[in-house]
Amino acid sequence: MSAAENAGAVPVAAVHADSPAEALGRRTLSTAFVMVGPDGLLTVALRNGHMLVLRNVVMRPKDYCGALVSGGSRQPKYCGGYADIVSARPGGEATPDDAGLAEANPIKAQSGPLERK
């Protein structure tokens, strides 16, 4: 059966296309999402500098939601847009690398000249 014959098909024009920021945020979150361990925790760094630890995250077409474990809010549930995500990782324990989670890692110059053979 073709899409034209299927009365329940969604017209192509009605499908929302992600912005580049939304697409990147969705890929970043989904990559971490599939690696979530038995603790069910997911740490998400946002563009505004906040770091959230969520449990039982659900990825929806326009946003994601989860039970807030930490992150400075008194709300029991957090829902956010994909475009706000800078980075994400499975787990919720703080690691020494968390301080630079949302920052770019600069490439360090080599200390001496390159030798050609």
mmCIF file with all atom_site columns, C-alpha atoms in Angstrom:
data_model
loop_
_atom_site.group_PDB
_atom_site.id
_atom_site.type_symbol
_atom_site.label_atom_id
_atom_site.label_alt_id
_atom_site.label_comp_id
_atom_site.label_asym_id
_atom_site.label_entity_id
_atom_site.label_seq_id
_atom_site.pdbx_PDB_ins_code
_atom_site.Cartn_x
_atom_site.Cartn_y
_atom_site.Cartn_z
_atom_site.occupancy
_atom_site.B_iso_or_equiv
_atom_site.pdbx_formal_charge
_atom_site.auth_seq_id
_atom_site.auth_comp_id
_atom_site.auth_asym_id
_atom_site.auth_atom_id
_atom_site.pdbx_PDB_model_num
ATOM 1   C CA . MET A 1 1   ? 0.000  0.000  0.000  1.00 0.00 ? 1   MET A CA 1
ATOM 2   C CA . SER A 1 2   ? 1.416  3.412  -0.904 1.00 0.00 ? 2   SER A CA 1
ATOM 3   C CA . ALA A 1 3   ? 1.423  6.425  1.404  1.00 0.00 ? 3   ALA A CA 1
ATOM 4   C CA . ALA A 1 4   ? -1.169 8.072  -0.816 1.00 0.00 ? 4   ALA A CA 1
ATOM 5   C CA . GLU A 1 5   ? -3.503 5.101  -0.297 1.00 0.00 ? 5   GLU A CA 1
ATOM 6   C CA . ASN A 1 6   ? -2.908 5.054  3.456  1.00 0.00 ? 6   ASN A CA 1
ATOM 7   C CA . ALA A 1 7   ? -5.467 7.429  5.002  1.00 0.00 ? 7   ALA A CA 1
ATOM 8   C CA . GLY A 1 8   ? -3.508 7.569  8.268  1.00 0.00 ? 8   GLY A CA 1
ATOM 9   C CA . ALA A 1 9   ? -0.236 8.690  6.659  1.00 0.00 ? 9   ALA A CA 1
ATOM 10  C CA . VAL A 1 10  ? 1.240  11.998 7.795  1.00 0.00 ? 10  VAL A CA 1
ATOM 11  C CA . PRO A 1 11  ? 1.814  14.413 4.893  1.00 0.00 ? 11  PRO A CA 1
ATOM 12  C CA . VAL A 1 12  ? 5.494  15.137 4.275  1.00 0.00 ? 12  VAL A CA 1
ATOM 13  C CA . ALA A 1 13  ? 4.922  18.894 4.733  1.00 0.00 ? 13  ALA A CA 1
ATOM 14  C CA . ALA A 1 14  ? 3.499  18.272 8.231  1.00 0.00 ? 14  ALA A CA 1
ATOM 15  C CA . VAL A 1 15  ? 6.679  16.577 9.493  1.00 0.00 ? 15  VAL A CA 1
ATOM 16  C CA . HIS A 1 16  ? 8.825  18.908 11.629 1.00 0.00 ? 16  HIS A CA 1
ATOM 17  C CA . ALA A 1 17  ? 12.445 19.033 10.498 1.00 0.00 ? 17  ALA A CA 1
ATOM 18  C CA . ASP A 1 18  ? 15.011 19.508 13.257 1.00 0.00 ? 18  ASP A CA 1
ATOM 19  C CA . SER A 1 19  ? 17.207 22.582 13.245 1.00 0.00 ? 19  SER A CA 1
ATOM 20  C CA . PRO A 1 20  ? 20.947 21.790 13.195 1.00 0.00 ? 20  PRO A CA 1
ATOM 21  C CA . ALA A 1 21  ? 21.128 22.435 16.977 1.00 0.00 ? 21  ALA A CA 1
ATOM 22  C CA . GLU A 1 22  ? 18.137 20.141 17.626 1.00 0.00 ? 22  GLU A CA 1
ATOM 23  C CA . ALA A 1 23  ? 19.580 17.387 15.436 1.00 0.00 ? 23  ALA A CA 1
ATOM 24  C CA . LEU A 1 24  ? 22.951 17.571 17.207 1.00 0.00 ? 24  LEU A CA 1
ATOM 25  C CA . GLY A 1 25  ? 21.307 17.593 20.655 1.00 0.00 ? 25  GLY A CA 1
ATOM 26  C CA . ARG A 1 26  ? 19.084 14.634 19.738 1.00 0.00 ? 26  ARG A CA 1
ATOM 27  C CA . ARG A 1 27  ? 22.113 12.636 18.489 1.00 0.00 ? 27  ARG A CA 1
ATOM 28  C CA . THR A 1 28  ? 24.136 13.555 21.581 1.00 0.00 ? 28  THR A CA 1
ATOM 29  C CA . LEU A 1 29  ? 21.362 12.523 23.971 1.00 0.00 ? 29  LEU A CA 1
ATOM 30  C CA . SER A 1 30  ? 20.461 9.338  22.103 1.00 0.00 ? 30  SER A CA 1
ATOM 31  C CA . THR A 1 31  ? 24.110 8.221  22.055 1.00 0.00 ? 31  THR A CA 1
ATOM 32  C CA . ALA A 1 32  ? 24.321 8.554  25.849 1.00 0.00 ? 32  ALA A CA 1
ATOM 33  C CA . PHE A 1 33  ? 20.779 7.196  26.254 1.00 0.00 ? 33  PHE A CA 1
ATOM 34  C CA . VAL A 1 34  ? 21.639 3.806  24.737 1.00 0.00 ? 34  VAL A CA 1
ATOM 35  C CA . MET A 1 35  ? 24.575 3.427  27.148 1.00 0.00 ? 35  MET A CA 1
ATOM 36  C CA . VAL A 1 36  ? 22.573 4.067  30.351 1.00 0.00 ? 36  VAL A CA 1
ATOM 37  C CA . GLY A 1 37  ? 23.358 1.420  32.932 1.00 0.00 ? 37  GLY A CA 1
ATOM 38  C CA . PRO A 1 38  ? 21.241 -0.288 35.570 1.00 0.00 ? 38  PRO A CA 1
ATOM 39  C CA . ASP A 1 39  ? 21.129 2.881  37.692 1.00 0.00 ? 39  ASP A CA 1
ATOM 40  C CA . GLY A 1 40  ? 19.032 4.520  34.942 1.00 0.00 ? 40  GLY A CA 1
ATOM 41  C CA . LEU A 1 41  ? 20.882 7.836  35.335 1.00 0.00 ? 41  LEU A CA 1
ATOM 42  C CA . LEU A 1 42  ? 21.795 10.234 32.549 1.00 0.00 ? 42  LEU A CA 1
ATOM 43  C CA . THR A 1 43  ? 23.870 13.401 33.030 1.00 0.00 ? 43  THR A CA 1
ATOM 44  C CA . VAL A 1 44  ? 23.054 16.246 30.631 1.00 0.00 ? 44  VAL A CA 1
ATOM 45  C CA . ALA A 1 45  ? 24.992 19.507 30.235 1.00 0.00 ? 45  ALA A CA 1
ATOM 46  C CA . LEU A 1 46  ? 22.949 22.423 28.915 1.00 0.00 ? 46  LEU A CA 1
ATOM 47  C CA . ARG A 1 47  ? 23.975 25.512 26.927 1.00 0.00 ? 47  ARG A CA 1
ATOM 48  C CA . ASN A 1 48  ? 23.144 27.751 29.904 1.00 0.00 ? 48  ASN A CA 1
ATOM 49  C CA . GLY A 1 49  ? 25.864 25.994 31.943 1.00 0.00 ? 49  GLY A CA 1
ATOM 50  C CA . HIS A 1 50  ? 23.553 23.878 34.102 1.00 0.00 ? 50  HIS A CA 1
ATOM 51  C CA . MET A 1 51  ? 24.293 20.214 34.650 1.00 0.00 ? 51  MET A CA 1
ATOM 52  C CA . LEU A 1 52  ? 21.330 17.883 35.217 1.00 0.00 ? 52  LEU A CA 1
ATOM 53  C CA . VAL A 1 53  ? 21.190 14.303 36.410 1.00 0.00 ? 53  VAL A CA 1
ATOM 54  C CA . LEU A 1 54  ? 18.000 12.598 35.243 1.00 0.00 ? 54  LEU A CA 1
ATOM 55  C CA . ARG A 1 55  ? 16.489 9.173  35.853 1.00 0.00 ? 55  ARG A CA 1
ATOM 56  C CA . ASN A 1 56  ? 14.017 7.324  33.623 1.00 0.00 ? 56  ASN A CA 1
ATOM 57  C CA . VAL A 1 57  ? 14.565 9.600  30.632 1.00 0.00 ? 57  VAL A CA 1
ATOM 58  C CA . VAL A 1 58  ? 12.039 9.400  27.829 1.00 0.00 ? 58  VAL A CA 1
ATOM 59  C CA . MET A 1 59  ? 12.936 10.810 24.408 1.00 0.00 ? 59  MET A CA 1
ATOM 60  C CA . ARG A 1 60  ? 9.935  12.300 22.634 1.00 0.00 ? 60  ARG A CA 1
ATOM 61  C CA . PRO A 1 61  ? 9.674  13.847 19.147 1.00 0.00 ? 61  PRO A CA 1
ATOM 62  C CA . LYS A 1 62  ? 10.094 17.464 20.303 1.00 0.00 ? 62  LYS A CA 1
ATOM 63  C CA . ASP A 1 63  ? 11.700 17.097 23.751 1.00 0.00 ? 63  ASP A CA 1
ATOM 64  C CA . TYR A 1 64  ? 12.941 14.722 26.420 1.00 0.00 ? 64  TYR A CA 1
ATOM 65  C CA . CYS A 1 65  ? 11.761 14.281 30.011 1.00 0.00 ? 65  CYS A CA 1
ATOM 66  C CA . GLY A 1 66  ? 13.065 12.575 33.109 1.00 0.00 ? 66  GLY A CA 1
ATOM 67  C CA . ALA A 1 67  ? 12.897 12.536 36.878 1.00 0.00 ? 67  ALA A CA 1
ATOM 68  C CA . LEU A 1 68  ? 15.313 15.157 38.180 1.00 0.00 ? 68  LEU A CA 1
ATOM 69  C CA . VAL A 1 69  ? 17.900 13.656 40.540 1.00 0.00 ? 69  VAL A CA 1
ATOM 70  C CA . SER A 1 70  ? 20.079 16.775 40.823 1.00 0.00 ? 70  SER A CA 1
ATOM 71  C CA . GLY A 1 71  ? 20.595 20.066 39.052 1.00 0.00 ? 71  GLY A CA 1
ATOM 72  C CA . GLY A 1 72  ? 19.421 22.814 41.363 1.00 0.00 ? 72  GLY A CA 1
ATOM 73  C CA . SER A 1 73  ? 15.681 22.675 40.673 1.00 0.00 ? 73  SER A CA 1
ATOM 74  C CA . ARG A 1 74  ? 12.964 21.682 43.138 1.00 0.00 ? 74  ARG A CA 1
ATOM 75  C CA . GLN A 1 75  ? 10.789 20.294 40.345 1.00 0.00 ? 75  GLN A CA 1
ATOM 76  C CA . PRO A 1 76  ? 10.455 16.496 40.437 1.00 0.00 ? 76  PRO A CA 1
ATOM 77  C CA . LYS A 1 77  ? 10.348 16.269 36.627 1.00 0.00 ? 77  LYS A CA 1
ATOM 78  C CA . TYR A 1 78  ? 12.402 18.028 33.962 1.00 0.00 ? 78  TYR A CA 1
ATOM 79  C CA . CYS A 1 79  ? 11.537 18.355 30.277 1.00 0.00 ? 79  CYS A CA 1
ATOM 80  C CA . GLY A 1 80  ? 13.855 20.115 27.874 1.00 0.00 ? 80  GLY A CA 1
ATOM 81  C CA . GLY A 1 81  ? 14.454 20.752 24.210 1.00 0.00 ? 81  GLY A CA 1
ATOM 82  C CA . TYR A 1 82  ? 17.157 19.007 22.219 1.00 0.00 ? 82  TYR A CA 1
ATOM 83  C CA . ALA A 1 83  ? 18.674 22.295 21.020 1.00 0.00 ? 83  ALA A CA 1
ATOM 84  C CA . ASP A 1 84  ? 19.708 23.142 24.614 1.00 0.00 ? 84  ASP A CA 1
ATOM 85  C CA . ILE A 1 85  ? 21.942 20.062 24.991 1.00 0.00 ? 85  ILE A CA 1
ATOM 86  C CA . VAL A 1 86  ? 25.708 20.557 24.866 1.00 0.00 ? 86  VAL A CA 1
ATOM 87  C CA . SER A 1 87  ? 26.760 17.092 26.026 1.00 0.00 ? 87  SER A CA 1
ATOM 88  C CA . ALA A 1 88  ? 25.391 14.013 27.735 1.00 0.00 ? 88  ALA A CA 1
ATOM 89  C CA . ARG A 1 89  ? 26.773 10.886 29.329 1.00 0.00 ? 89  ARG A CA 1
ATOM 90  C CA . PRO A 1 90  ? 25.351 7.842  31.073 1.00 0.00 ? 90  PRO A CA 1
ATOM 91  C CA . GLY A 1 91  ? 25.516 7.768  34.865 1.00 0.00 ? 91  GLY A CA 1
ATOM 92  C CA . GLY A 1 92  ? 25.101 10.408 37.496 1.00 0.00 ? 92  GLY A CA 1
ATOM 93  C CA . GLU A 1 93  ? 28.182 10.391 39.669 1.00 0.00 ? 93  GLU A CA 1
ATOM 94  C CA . ALA A 1 94  ? 30.466 13.383 39.399 1.00 0.00 ? 94  ALA A CA 1
ATOM 95  C CA . THR A 1 95  ? 33.755 12.678 37.685 1.00 0.00 ? 95  THR A CA 1
ATOM 96  C CA . PRO A 1 96  ? 36.910 14.818 37.516 1.00 0.00 ? 96  PRO A CA 1
ATOM 97  C CA . ASP A 1 97  ? 36.152 15.482 33.844 1.00 0.00 ? 97  ASP A CA 1
ATOM 98  C CA . ASP A 1 98  ? 32.740 17.034 34.592 1.00 0.00 ? 98  ASP A CA 1
ATOM 99  C CA . ALA A 1 99  ? 34.274 20.491 35.056 1.00 0.00 ? 99  ALA A CA 1
ATOM 100 C CA . GLY A 1 100 ? 35.102 20.584 31.350 1.00 0.00 ? 100 GLY A CA 1
ATOM 101 C CA . LEU A 1 101 ? 32.169 18.538 30.055 1.00 0.00 ? 101 LEU A CA 1
ATOM 102 C CA . ALA A 1 102 ? 30.580 21.462 28.254 1.00 0.00 ? 102 ALA A CA 1
ATOM 103 C CA . GLU A 1 103 ? 33.830 23.050 27.106 1.00 0.00 ? 103 GLU A CA 1
ATOM 104 C CA . ALA A 1 104 ? 35.808 22.380 23.971 1.00 0.00 ? 104 ALA A CA 1
ATOM 105 C CA . ASN A 1 105 ? 39.110 20.585 24.413 1.00 0.00 ? 105 ASN A CA 1
ATOM 106 C CA . PRO A 1 106 ? 41.817 22.714 22.782 1.00 0.00 ? 106 PRO A CA 1
ATOM 107 C CA . ILE A 1 107 ? 44.458 21.000 20.691 1.00 0.00 ? 107 ILE A CA 1
ATOM 108 C CA . LYS A 1 108 ? 47.836 21.465 22.300 1.00 0.00 ? 108 LYS A CA 1
ATOM 109 C CA . ALA A 1 109 ? 50.791 22.384 20.127 1.00 0.00 ? 109 ALA A CA 1
ATOM 110 C CA . GLN A 1 110 ? 53.665 19.967 19.934 1.00 0.00 ? 110 GLN A CA 1
ATOM 111 C CA . SER A 1 111 ? 56.631 21.109 22.003 1.00 0.00 ? 111 SER A CA 1
ATOM 112 C CA . GLY A 1 112 ? 59.262 20.710 19.287 1.00 0.00 ? 112 GLY A CA 1
ATOM 113 C CA . PRO A 1 113 ? 59.494 20.951 15.506 1.00 0.00 ? 113 PRO A CA 1
ATOM 114 C CA . LEU A 1 114 ? 58.314 18.045 13.384 1.00 0.00 ? 114 LEU A CA 1
ATOM 115 C CA . GLU A 1 115 ? 61.052 16.023 11.748 1.00 0.00 ? 115 GLU A CA 1
ATOM 116 C CA . ARG A 1 116 ? 60.663 14.804 8.210  1.00 0.00 ? 116 ARG A CA 1
ATOM 117 C CA . LYS A 1 117 ? 62.286 11.528 7.181  1.00 0.00 ? 117 LYS A CA 1
#
